[in-house]
mmCIF file of C-alpha atoms and ligand atoms in Angstrom:
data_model
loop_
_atom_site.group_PDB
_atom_site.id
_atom_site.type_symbol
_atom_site.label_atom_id
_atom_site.label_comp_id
_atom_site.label_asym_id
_atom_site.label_seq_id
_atom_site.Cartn_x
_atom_site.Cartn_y
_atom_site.Cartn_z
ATOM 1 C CA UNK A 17 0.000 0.000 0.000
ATOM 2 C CA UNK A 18 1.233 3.646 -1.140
ATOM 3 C CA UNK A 19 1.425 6.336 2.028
ATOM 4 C CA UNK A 20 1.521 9.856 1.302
ATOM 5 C CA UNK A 21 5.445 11.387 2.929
ATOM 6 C CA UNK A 22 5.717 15.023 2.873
ATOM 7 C CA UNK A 23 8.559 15.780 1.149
ATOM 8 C CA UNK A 24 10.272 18.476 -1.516
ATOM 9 C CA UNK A 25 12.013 17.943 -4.893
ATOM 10 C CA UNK A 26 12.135 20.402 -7.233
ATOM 11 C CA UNK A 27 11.395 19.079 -10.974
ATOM 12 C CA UNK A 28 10.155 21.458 -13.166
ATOM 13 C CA UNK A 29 7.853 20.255 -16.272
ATOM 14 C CA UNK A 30 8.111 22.274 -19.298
ATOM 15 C CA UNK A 31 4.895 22.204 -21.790
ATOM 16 C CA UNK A 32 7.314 21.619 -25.096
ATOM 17 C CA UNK A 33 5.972 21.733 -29.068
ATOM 18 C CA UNK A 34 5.150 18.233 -29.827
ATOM 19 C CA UNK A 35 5.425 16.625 -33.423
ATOM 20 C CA UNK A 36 1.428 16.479 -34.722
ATOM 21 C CA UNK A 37 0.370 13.127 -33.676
ATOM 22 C CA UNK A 38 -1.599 10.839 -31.343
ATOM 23 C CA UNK A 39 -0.031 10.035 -27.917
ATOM 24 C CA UNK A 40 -0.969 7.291 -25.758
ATOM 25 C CA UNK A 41 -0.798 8.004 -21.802
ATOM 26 C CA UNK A 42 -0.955 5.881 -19.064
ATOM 27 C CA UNK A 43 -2.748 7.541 -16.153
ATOM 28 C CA UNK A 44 -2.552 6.134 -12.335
ATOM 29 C CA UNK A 45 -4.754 2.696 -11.654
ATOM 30 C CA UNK A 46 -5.644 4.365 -7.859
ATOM 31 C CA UNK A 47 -2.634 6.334 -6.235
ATOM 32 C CA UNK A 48 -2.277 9.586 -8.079
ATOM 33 C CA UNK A 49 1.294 9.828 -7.843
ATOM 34 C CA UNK A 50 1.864 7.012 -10.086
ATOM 35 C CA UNK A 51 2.071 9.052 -13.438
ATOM 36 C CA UNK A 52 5.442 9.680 -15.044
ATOM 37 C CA UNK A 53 7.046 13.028 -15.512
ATOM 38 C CA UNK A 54 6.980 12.238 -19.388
ATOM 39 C CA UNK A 55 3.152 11.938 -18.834
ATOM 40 C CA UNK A 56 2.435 15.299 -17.114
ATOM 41 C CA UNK A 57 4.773 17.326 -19.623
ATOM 42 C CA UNK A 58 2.805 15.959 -22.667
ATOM 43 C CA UNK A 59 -0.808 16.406 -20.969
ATOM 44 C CA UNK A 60 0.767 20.320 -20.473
ATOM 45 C CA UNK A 61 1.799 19.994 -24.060
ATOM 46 C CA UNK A 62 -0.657 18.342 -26.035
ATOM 47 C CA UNK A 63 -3.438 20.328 -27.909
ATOM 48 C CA UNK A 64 -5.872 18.174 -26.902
ATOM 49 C CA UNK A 65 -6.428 15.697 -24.519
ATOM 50 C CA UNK A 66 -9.159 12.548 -25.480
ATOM 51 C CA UNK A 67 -10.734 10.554 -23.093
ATOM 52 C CA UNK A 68 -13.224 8.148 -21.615
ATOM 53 C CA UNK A 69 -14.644 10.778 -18.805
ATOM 54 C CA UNK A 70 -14.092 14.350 -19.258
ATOM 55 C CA UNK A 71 -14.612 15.037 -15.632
ATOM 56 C CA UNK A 72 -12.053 11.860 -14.467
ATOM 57 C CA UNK A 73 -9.175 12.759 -16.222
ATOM 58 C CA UNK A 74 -9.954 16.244 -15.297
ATOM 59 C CA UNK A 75 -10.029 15.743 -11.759
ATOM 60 C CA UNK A 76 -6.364 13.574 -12.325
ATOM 61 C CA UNK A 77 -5.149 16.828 -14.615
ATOM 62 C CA UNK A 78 -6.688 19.383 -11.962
ATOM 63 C CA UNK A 79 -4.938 17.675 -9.332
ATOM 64 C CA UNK A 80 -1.615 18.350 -11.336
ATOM 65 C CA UNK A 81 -2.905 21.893 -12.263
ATOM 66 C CA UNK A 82 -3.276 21.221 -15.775
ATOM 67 C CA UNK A 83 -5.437 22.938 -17.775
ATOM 68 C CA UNK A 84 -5.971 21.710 -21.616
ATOM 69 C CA UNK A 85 -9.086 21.140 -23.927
ATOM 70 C CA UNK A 86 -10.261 17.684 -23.273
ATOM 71 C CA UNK A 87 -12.773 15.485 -25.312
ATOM 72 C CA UNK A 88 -15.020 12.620 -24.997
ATOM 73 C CA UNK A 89 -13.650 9.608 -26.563
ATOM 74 C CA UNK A 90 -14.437 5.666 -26.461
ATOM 75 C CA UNK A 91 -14.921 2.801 -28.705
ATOM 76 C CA UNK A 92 -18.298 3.464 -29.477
ATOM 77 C CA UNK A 93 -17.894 7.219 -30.865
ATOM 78 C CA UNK A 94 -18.622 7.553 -34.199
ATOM 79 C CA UNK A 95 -16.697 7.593 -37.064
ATOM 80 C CA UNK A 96 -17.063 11.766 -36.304
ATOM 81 C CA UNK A 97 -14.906 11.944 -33.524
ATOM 82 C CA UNK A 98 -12.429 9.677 -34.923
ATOM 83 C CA UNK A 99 -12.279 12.012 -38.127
ATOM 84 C CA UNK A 100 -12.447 15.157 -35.768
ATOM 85 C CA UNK A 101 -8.926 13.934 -33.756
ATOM 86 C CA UNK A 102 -7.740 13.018 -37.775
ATOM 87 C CA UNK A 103 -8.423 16.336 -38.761
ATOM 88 C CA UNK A 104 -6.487 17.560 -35.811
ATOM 89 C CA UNK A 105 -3.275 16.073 -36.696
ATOM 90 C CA UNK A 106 -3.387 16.682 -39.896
ATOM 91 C CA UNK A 107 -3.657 20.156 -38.732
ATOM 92 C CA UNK A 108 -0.513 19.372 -37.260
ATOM 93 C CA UNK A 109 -2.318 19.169 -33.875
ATOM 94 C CA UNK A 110 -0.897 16.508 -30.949
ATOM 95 C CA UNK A 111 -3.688 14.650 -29.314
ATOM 96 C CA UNK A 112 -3.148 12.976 -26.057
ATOM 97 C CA UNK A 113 -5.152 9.753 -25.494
ATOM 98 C CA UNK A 114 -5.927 8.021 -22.048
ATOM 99 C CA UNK A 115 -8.352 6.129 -20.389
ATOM 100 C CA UNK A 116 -10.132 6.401 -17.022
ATOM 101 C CA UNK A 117 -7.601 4.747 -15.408
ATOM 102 C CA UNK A 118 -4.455 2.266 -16.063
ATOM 103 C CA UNK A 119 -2.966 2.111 -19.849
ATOM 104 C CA UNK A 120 -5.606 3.372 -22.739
ATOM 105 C CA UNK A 121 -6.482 0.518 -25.368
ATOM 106 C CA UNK A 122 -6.043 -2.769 -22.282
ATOM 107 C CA UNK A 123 -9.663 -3.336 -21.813
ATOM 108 C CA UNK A 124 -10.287 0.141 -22.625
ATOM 109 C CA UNK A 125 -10.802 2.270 -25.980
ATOM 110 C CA UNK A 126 -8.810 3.264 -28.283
ATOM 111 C CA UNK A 127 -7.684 -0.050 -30.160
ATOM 112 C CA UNK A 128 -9.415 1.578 -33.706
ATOM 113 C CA UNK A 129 -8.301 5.316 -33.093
ATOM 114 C CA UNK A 130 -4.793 3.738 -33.265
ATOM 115 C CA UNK A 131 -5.686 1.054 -35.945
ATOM 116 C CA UNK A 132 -6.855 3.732 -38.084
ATOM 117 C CA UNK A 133 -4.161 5.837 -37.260
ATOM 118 C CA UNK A 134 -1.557 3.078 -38.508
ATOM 119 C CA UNK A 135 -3.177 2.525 -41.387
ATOM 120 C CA UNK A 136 -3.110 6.300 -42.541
ATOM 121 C CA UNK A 137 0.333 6.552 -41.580
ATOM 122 C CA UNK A 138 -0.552 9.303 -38.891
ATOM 123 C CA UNK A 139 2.540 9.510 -35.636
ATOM 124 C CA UNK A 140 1.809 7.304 -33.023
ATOM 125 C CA UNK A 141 3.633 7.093 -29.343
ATOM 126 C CA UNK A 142 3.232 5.714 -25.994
ATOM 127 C CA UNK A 143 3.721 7.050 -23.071
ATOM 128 C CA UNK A 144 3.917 4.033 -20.378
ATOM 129 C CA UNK A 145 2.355 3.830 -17.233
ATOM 130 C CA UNK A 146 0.789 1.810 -14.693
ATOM 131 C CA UNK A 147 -1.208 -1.231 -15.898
ATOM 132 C CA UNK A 148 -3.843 -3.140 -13.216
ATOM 133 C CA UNK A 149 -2.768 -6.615 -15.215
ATOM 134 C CA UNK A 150 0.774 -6.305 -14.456
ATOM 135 C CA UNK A 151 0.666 -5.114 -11.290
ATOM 136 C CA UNK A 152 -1.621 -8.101 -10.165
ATOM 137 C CA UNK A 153 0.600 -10.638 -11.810
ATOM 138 C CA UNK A 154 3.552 -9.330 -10.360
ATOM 139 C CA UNK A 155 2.277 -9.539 -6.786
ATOM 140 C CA UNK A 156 0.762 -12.889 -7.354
ATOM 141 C CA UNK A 157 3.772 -15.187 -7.147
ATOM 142 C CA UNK A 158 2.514 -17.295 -10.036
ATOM 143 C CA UNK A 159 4.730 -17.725 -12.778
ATOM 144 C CA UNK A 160 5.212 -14.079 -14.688
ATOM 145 C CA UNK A 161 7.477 -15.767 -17.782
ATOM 146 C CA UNK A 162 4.598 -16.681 -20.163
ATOM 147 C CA UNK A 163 0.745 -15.509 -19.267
ATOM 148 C CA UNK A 164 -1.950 -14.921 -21.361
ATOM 149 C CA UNK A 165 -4.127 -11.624 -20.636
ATOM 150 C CA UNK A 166 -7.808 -12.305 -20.847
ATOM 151 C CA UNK A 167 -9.365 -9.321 -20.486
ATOM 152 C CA UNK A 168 -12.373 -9.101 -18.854
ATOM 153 C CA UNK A 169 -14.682 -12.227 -18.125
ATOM 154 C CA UNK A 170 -17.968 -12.473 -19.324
ATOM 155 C CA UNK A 171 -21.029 -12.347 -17.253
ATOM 156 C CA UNK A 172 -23.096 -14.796 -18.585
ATOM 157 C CA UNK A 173 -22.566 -17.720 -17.222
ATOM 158 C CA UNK A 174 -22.424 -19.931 -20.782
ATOM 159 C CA UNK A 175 -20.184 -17.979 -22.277
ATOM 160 C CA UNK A 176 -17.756 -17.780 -18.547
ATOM 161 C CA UNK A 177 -17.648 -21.550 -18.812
ATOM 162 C CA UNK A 178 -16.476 -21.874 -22.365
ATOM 163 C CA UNK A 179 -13.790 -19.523 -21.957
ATOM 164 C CA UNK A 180 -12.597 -21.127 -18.958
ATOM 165 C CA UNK A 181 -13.225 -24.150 -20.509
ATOM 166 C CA UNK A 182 -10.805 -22.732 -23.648
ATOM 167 C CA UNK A 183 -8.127 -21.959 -21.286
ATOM 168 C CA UNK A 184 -8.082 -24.298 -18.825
ATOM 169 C CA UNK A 185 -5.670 -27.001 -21.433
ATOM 170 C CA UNK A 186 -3.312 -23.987 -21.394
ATOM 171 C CA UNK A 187 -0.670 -24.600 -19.305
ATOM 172 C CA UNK A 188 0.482 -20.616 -18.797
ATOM 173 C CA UNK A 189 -0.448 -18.086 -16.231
ATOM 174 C CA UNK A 190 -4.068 -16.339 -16.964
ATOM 175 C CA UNK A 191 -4.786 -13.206 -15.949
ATOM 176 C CA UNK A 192 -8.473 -11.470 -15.966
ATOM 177 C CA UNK A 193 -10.436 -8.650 -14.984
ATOM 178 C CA UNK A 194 -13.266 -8.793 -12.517
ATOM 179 C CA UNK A 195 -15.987 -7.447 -10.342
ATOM 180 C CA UNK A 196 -16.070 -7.970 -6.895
ATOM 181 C CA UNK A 197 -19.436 -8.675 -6.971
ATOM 182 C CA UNK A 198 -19.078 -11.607 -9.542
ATOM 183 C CA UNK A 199 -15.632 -12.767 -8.018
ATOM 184 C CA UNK A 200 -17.431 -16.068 -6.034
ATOM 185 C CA UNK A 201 -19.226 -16.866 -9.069
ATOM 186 C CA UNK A 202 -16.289 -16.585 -11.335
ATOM 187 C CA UNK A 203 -14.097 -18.709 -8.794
ATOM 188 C CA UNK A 204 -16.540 -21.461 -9.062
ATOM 189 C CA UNK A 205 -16.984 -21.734 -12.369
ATOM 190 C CA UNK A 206 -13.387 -22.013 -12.069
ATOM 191 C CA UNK A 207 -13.409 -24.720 -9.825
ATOM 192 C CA UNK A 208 -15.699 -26.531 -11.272
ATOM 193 C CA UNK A 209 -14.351 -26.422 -15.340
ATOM 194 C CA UNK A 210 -10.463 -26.298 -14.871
ATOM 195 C CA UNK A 211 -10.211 -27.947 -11.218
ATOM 196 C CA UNK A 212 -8.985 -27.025 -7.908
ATOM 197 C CA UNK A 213 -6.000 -24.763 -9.124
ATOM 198 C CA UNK A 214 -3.909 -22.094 -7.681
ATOM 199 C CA UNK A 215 -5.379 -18.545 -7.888
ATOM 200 C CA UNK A 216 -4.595 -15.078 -6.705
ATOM 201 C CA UNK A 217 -7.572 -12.460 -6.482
ATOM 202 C CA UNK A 218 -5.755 -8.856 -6.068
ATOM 203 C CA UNK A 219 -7.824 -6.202 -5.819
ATOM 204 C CA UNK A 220 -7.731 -2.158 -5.038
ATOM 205 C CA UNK A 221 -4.147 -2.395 -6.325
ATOM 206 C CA UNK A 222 -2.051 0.259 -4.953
ATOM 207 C CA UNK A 223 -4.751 1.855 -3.078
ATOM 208 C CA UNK A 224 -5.289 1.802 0.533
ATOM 209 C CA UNK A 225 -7.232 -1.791 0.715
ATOM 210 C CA UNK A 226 -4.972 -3.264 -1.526
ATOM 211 C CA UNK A 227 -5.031 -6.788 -0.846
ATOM 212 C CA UNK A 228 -3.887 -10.561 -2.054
ATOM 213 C CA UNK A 229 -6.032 -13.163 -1.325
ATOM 214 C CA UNK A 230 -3.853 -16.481 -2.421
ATOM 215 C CA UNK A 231 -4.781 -20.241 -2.673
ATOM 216 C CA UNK A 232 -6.698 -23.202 -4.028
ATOM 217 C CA UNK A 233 -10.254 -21.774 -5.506
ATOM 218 C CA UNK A 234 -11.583 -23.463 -2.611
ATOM 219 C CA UNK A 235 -9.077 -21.859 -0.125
ATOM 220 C CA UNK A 236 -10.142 -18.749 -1.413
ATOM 221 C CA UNK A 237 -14.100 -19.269 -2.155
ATOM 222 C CA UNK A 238 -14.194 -20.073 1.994
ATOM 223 C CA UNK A 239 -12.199 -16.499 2.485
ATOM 224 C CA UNK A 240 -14.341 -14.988 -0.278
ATOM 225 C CA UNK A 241 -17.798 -16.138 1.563
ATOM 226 C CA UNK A 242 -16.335 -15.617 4.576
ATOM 227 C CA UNK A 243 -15.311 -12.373 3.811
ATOM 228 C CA UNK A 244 -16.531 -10.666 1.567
ATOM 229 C CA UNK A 245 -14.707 -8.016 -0.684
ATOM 230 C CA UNK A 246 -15.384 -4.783 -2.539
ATOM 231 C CA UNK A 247 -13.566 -2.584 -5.317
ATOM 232 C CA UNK A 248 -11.702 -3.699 -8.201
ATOM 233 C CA UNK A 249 -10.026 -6.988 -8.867
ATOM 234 C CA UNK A 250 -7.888 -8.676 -10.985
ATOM 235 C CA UNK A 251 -7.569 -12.623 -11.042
ATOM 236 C CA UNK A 252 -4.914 -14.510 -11.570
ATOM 237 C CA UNK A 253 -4.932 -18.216 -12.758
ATOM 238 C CA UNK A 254 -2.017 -20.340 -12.407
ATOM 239 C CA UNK A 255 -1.356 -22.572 -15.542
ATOM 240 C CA UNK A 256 -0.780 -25.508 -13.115
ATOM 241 C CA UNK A 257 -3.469 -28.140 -11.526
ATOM 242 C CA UNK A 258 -2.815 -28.611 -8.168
ATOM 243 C CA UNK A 259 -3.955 -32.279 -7.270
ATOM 244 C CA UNK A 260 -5.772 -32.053 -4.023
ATOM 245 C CA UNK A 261 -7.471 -35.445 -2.992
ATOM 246 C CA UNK A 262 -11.045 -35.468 -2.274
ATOM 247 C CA UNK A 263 -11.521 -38.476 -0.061
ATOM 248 C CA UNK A 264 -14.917 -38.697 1.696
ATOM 249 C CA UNK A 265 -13.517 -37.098 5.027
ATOM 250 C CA UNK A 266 -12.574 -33.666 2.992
ATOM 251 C CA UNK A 267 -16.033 -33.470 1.419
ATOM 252 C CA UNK A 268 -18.055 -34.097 4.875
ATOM 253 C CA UNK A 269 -15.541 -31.420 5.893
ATOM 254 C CA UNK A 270 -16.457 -28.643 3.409
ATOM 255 C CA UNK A 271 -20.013 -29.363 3.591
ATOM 256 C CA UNK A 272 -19.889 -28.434 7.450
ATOM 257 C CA UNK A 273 -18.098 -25.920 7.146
ATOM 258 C CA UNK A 274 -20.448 -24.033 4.179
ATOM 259 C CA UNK A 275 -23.463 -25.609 6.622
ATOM 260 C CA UNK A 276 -22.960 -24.572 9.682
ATOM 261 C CA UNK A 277 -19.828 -22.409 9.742
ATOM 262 C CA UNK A 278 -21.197 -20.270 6.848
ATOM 263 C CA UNK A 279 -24.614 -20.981 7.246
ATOM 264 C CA UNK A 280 -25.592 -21.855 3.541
ATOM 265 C CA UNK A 281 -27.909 -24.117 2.270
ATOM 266 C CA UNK A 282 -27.743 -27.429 1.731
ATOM 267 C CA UNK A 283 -28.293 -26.988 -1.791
ATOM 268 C CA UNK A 284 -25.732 -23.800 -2.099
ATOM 269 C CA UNK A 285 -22.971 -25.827 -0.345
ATOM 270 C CA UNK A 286 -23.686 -28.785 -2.495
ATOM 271 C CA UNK A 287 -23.291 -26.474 -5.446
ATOM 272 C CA UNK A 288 -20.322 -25.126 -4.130
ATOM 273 C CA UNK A 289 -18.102 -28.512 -3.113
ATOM 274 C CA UNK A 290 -19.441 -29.723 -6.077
ATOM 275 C CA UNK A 291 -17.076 -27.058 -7.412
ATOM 276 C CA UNK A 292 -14.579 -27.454 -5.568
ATOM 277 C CA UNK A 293 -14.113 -31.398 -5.874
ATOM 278 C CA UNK A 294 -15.207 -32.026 -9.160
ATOM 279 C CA UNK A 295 -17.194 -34.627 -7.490
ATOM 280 C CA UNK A 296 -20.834 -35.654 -8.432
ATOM 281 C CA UNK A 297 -23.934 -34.267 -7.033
ATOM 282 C CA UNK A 298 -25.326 -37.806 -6.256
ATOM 283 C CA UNK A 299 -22.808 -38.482 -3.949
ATOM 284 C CA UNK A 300 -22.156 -34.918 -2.959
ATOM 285 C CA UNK A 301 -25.791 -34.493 -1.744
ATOM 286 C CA UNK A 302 -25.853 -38.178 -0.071
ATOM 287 C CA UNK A 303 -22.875 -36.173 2.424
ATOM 288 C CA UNK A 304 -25.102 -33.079 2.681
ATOM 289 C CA UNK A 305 -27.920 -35.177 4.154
ATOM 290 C CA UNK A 306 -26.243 -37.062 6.868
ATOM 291 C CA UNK A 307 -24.567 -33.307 7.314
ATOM 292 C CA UNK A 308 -28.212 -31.744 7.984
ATOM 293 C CA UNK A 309 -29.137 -34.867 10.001
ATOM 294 C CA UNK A 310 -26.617 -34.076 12.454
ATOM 295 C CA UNK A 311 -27.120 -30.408 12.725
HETATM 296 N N1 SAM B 416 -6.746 0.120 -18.768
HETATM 297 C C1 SAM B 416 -6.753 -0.375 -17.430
HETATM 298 C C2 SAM B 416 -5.384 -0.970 -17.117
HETATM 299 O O1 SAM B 416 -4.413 -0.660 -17.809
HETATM 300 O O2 SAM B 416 -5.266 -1.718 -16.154
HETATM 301 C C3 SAM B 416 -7.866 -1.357 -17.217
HETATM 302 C C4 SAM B 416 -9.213 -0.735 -17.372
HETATM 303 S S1 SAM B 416 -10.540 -1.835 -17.235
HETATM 304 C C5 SAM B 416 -11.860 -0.866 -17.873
HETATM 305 C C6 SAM B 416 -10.940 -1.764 -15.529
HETATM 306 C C7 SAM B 416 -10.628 -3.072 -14.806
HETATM 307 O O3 SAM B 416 -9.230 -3.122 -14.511
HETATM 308 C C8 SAM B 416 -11.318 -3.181 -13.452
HETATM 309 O O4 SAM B 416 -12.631 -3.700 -13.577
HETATM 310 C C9 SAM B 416 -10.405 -4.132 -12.715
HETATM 311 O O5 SAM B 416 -10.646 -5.469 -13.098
HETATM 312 C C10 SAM B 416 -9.029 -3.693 -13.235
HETATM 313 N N2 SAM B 416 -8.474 -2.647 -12.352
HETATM 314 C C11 SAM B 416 -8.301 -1.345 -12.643
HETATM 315 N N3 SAM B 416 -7.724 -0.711 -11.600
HETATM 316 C C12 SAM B 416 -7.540 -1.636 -10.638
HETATM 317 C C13 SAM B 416 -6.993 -1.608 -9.327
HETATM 318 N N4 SAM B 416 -6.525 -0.495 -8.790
HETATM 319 N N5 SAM B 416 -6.955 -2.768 -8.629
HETATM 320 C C14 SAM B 416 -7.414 -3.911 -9.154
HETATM 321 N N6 SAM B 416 -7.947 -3.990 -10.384
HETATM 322 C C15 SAM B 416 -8.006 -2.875 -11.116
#
């Protein structure tokens, strides 16, 4: 977690001419003083700054004491705006583009601004910054030399299973967006289509709450309904099964504890050791009754 130190250094940040062009800025992902130098001289440079939400990245450039024209931009303008920030440039105009939060164009807009931009031979740069992705897979002690970035994860529940169900023979670290109010559901379907395996939830990255919650999905679906959690997540799959036995005495075990400790139902703590186990619901829900029986 980031704390605020009072302290002094004196850099001073020049607004400079920039070539005409479209320049891609990473903004912070929660604590405000992750933005690079680089990235507050060209906001104070460009001509005009594109984004998302006029009034986020103003409140980001107001807390810097920037001042510059801003527009609204995201994958679903129309072909208007996208020929108004053309027109720009060719003008020989520099437009600055960022998103809400985190690096513009990863699981945000911008992907067909720069497309286009490529294709018409128009100046494009990045400016690097923080990235939610990354900074969950670093903290997540799974392996960081291969992964594959998912991007969000759908929230129907068909369509959740068959990408899991695409990824789970890949044998590489995944890492997805999430909501906190989905995570438990995600998890399971987890569970339950690639097996018992290693996973990280991270969430509020370098913001006060940040936290790691690390273990098997059903290490962390007990801490998850135990406790649950708010703000923004990122989930992180490790490419590796982790062979956990299920012998009768483990699934009595789980049942009890999402019975009584948690107080579920039987049929919601079926549901979930089914998950967890792989196991059957025949012989899951057998356990469940002799569970209730002795309750
Ligand atoms: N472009 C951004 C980036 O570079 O990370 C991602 C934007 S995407 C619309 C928003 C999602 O990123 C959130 O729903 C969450 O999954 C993840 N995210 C963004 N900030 C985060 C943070 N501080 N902690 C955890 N996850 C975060």
């Amino acid at each position: 977690m980031a704390t605020e130190k009072s302290e002094t250094i004196k850099i001073n940040l020049n607004a400079q001419s920039l070539p005409a062009g479209l320049y891609l800025v990473g903004t912070p992902i929660g604590y405000l003083k992750d933005i690079s130098l680089r990235a507050l001289e060209t906001f104070m440079s460009v001509d005009v700054v594109a984004c998302e939400d006029t009034r986020v990245t103003g409140k980001l450039l107001h807390h810097y004491g920037i001042q510059v024209k801003k527009i609204k931009y995201n994958d679903h303008s129309d072909e208007r705006v996208r020929e108004e920030i053309f027109s720009r440039i060719e003008r020989g105009e520099s437009v600055a583009l960022c998103s809400d939060a985190g690096l513009p164009l990863i699981a945000d807009p911008g992907y067909k601004l720069v497309r286009e931009c490529v294709e018409r031979g128009v100046y494009v740069t990045s400016i690097p910054g923080a990235c939610a992705a990354l900074t969950g897979l670093q903290l997540s002690g799974l392996a960081t030399d291969e992964f594959l970035f998912a991007g969000f994860v759908p929230n129907k529940k068909k369509a959740r299973e068959d990408l899991f169900s695409k990824n789970s023979a890949l044998a590489i670290t995944q890492v997805y967006y999430e909501t906190a109010v989905r995570i438990v559901d995600c998890v399971e379907a987890i569970a339950s289509v690639m097996g018992d395996r290693h996973i990280v939830v991270t969430r509020e990255l370098t913001k006060s709450y940040e936290e790691v919650i690390s273990g098997t999905c059903s290490d962390v679906l007990t801490r998850l309904k135990d406790q649950p959690i708010k703000g923004e997540v990122v989930l992180i799959v490790s490419g590796e099964r982790v062979e956990k036995s299920w012998d009768d005495e483990a699934i009595i075990k789980a049942l009890r504890h999402e019975m009584v400790d948690l107080g579920a139902s039987s049929k919601d703590a079926v549901k979930s050791v089914m998950a967890q186990s792989g196991w059957a619901k025949k012989q899951v829900y057998a356990f469940a009754l002799d569970v209730k029986e002795q309750m």
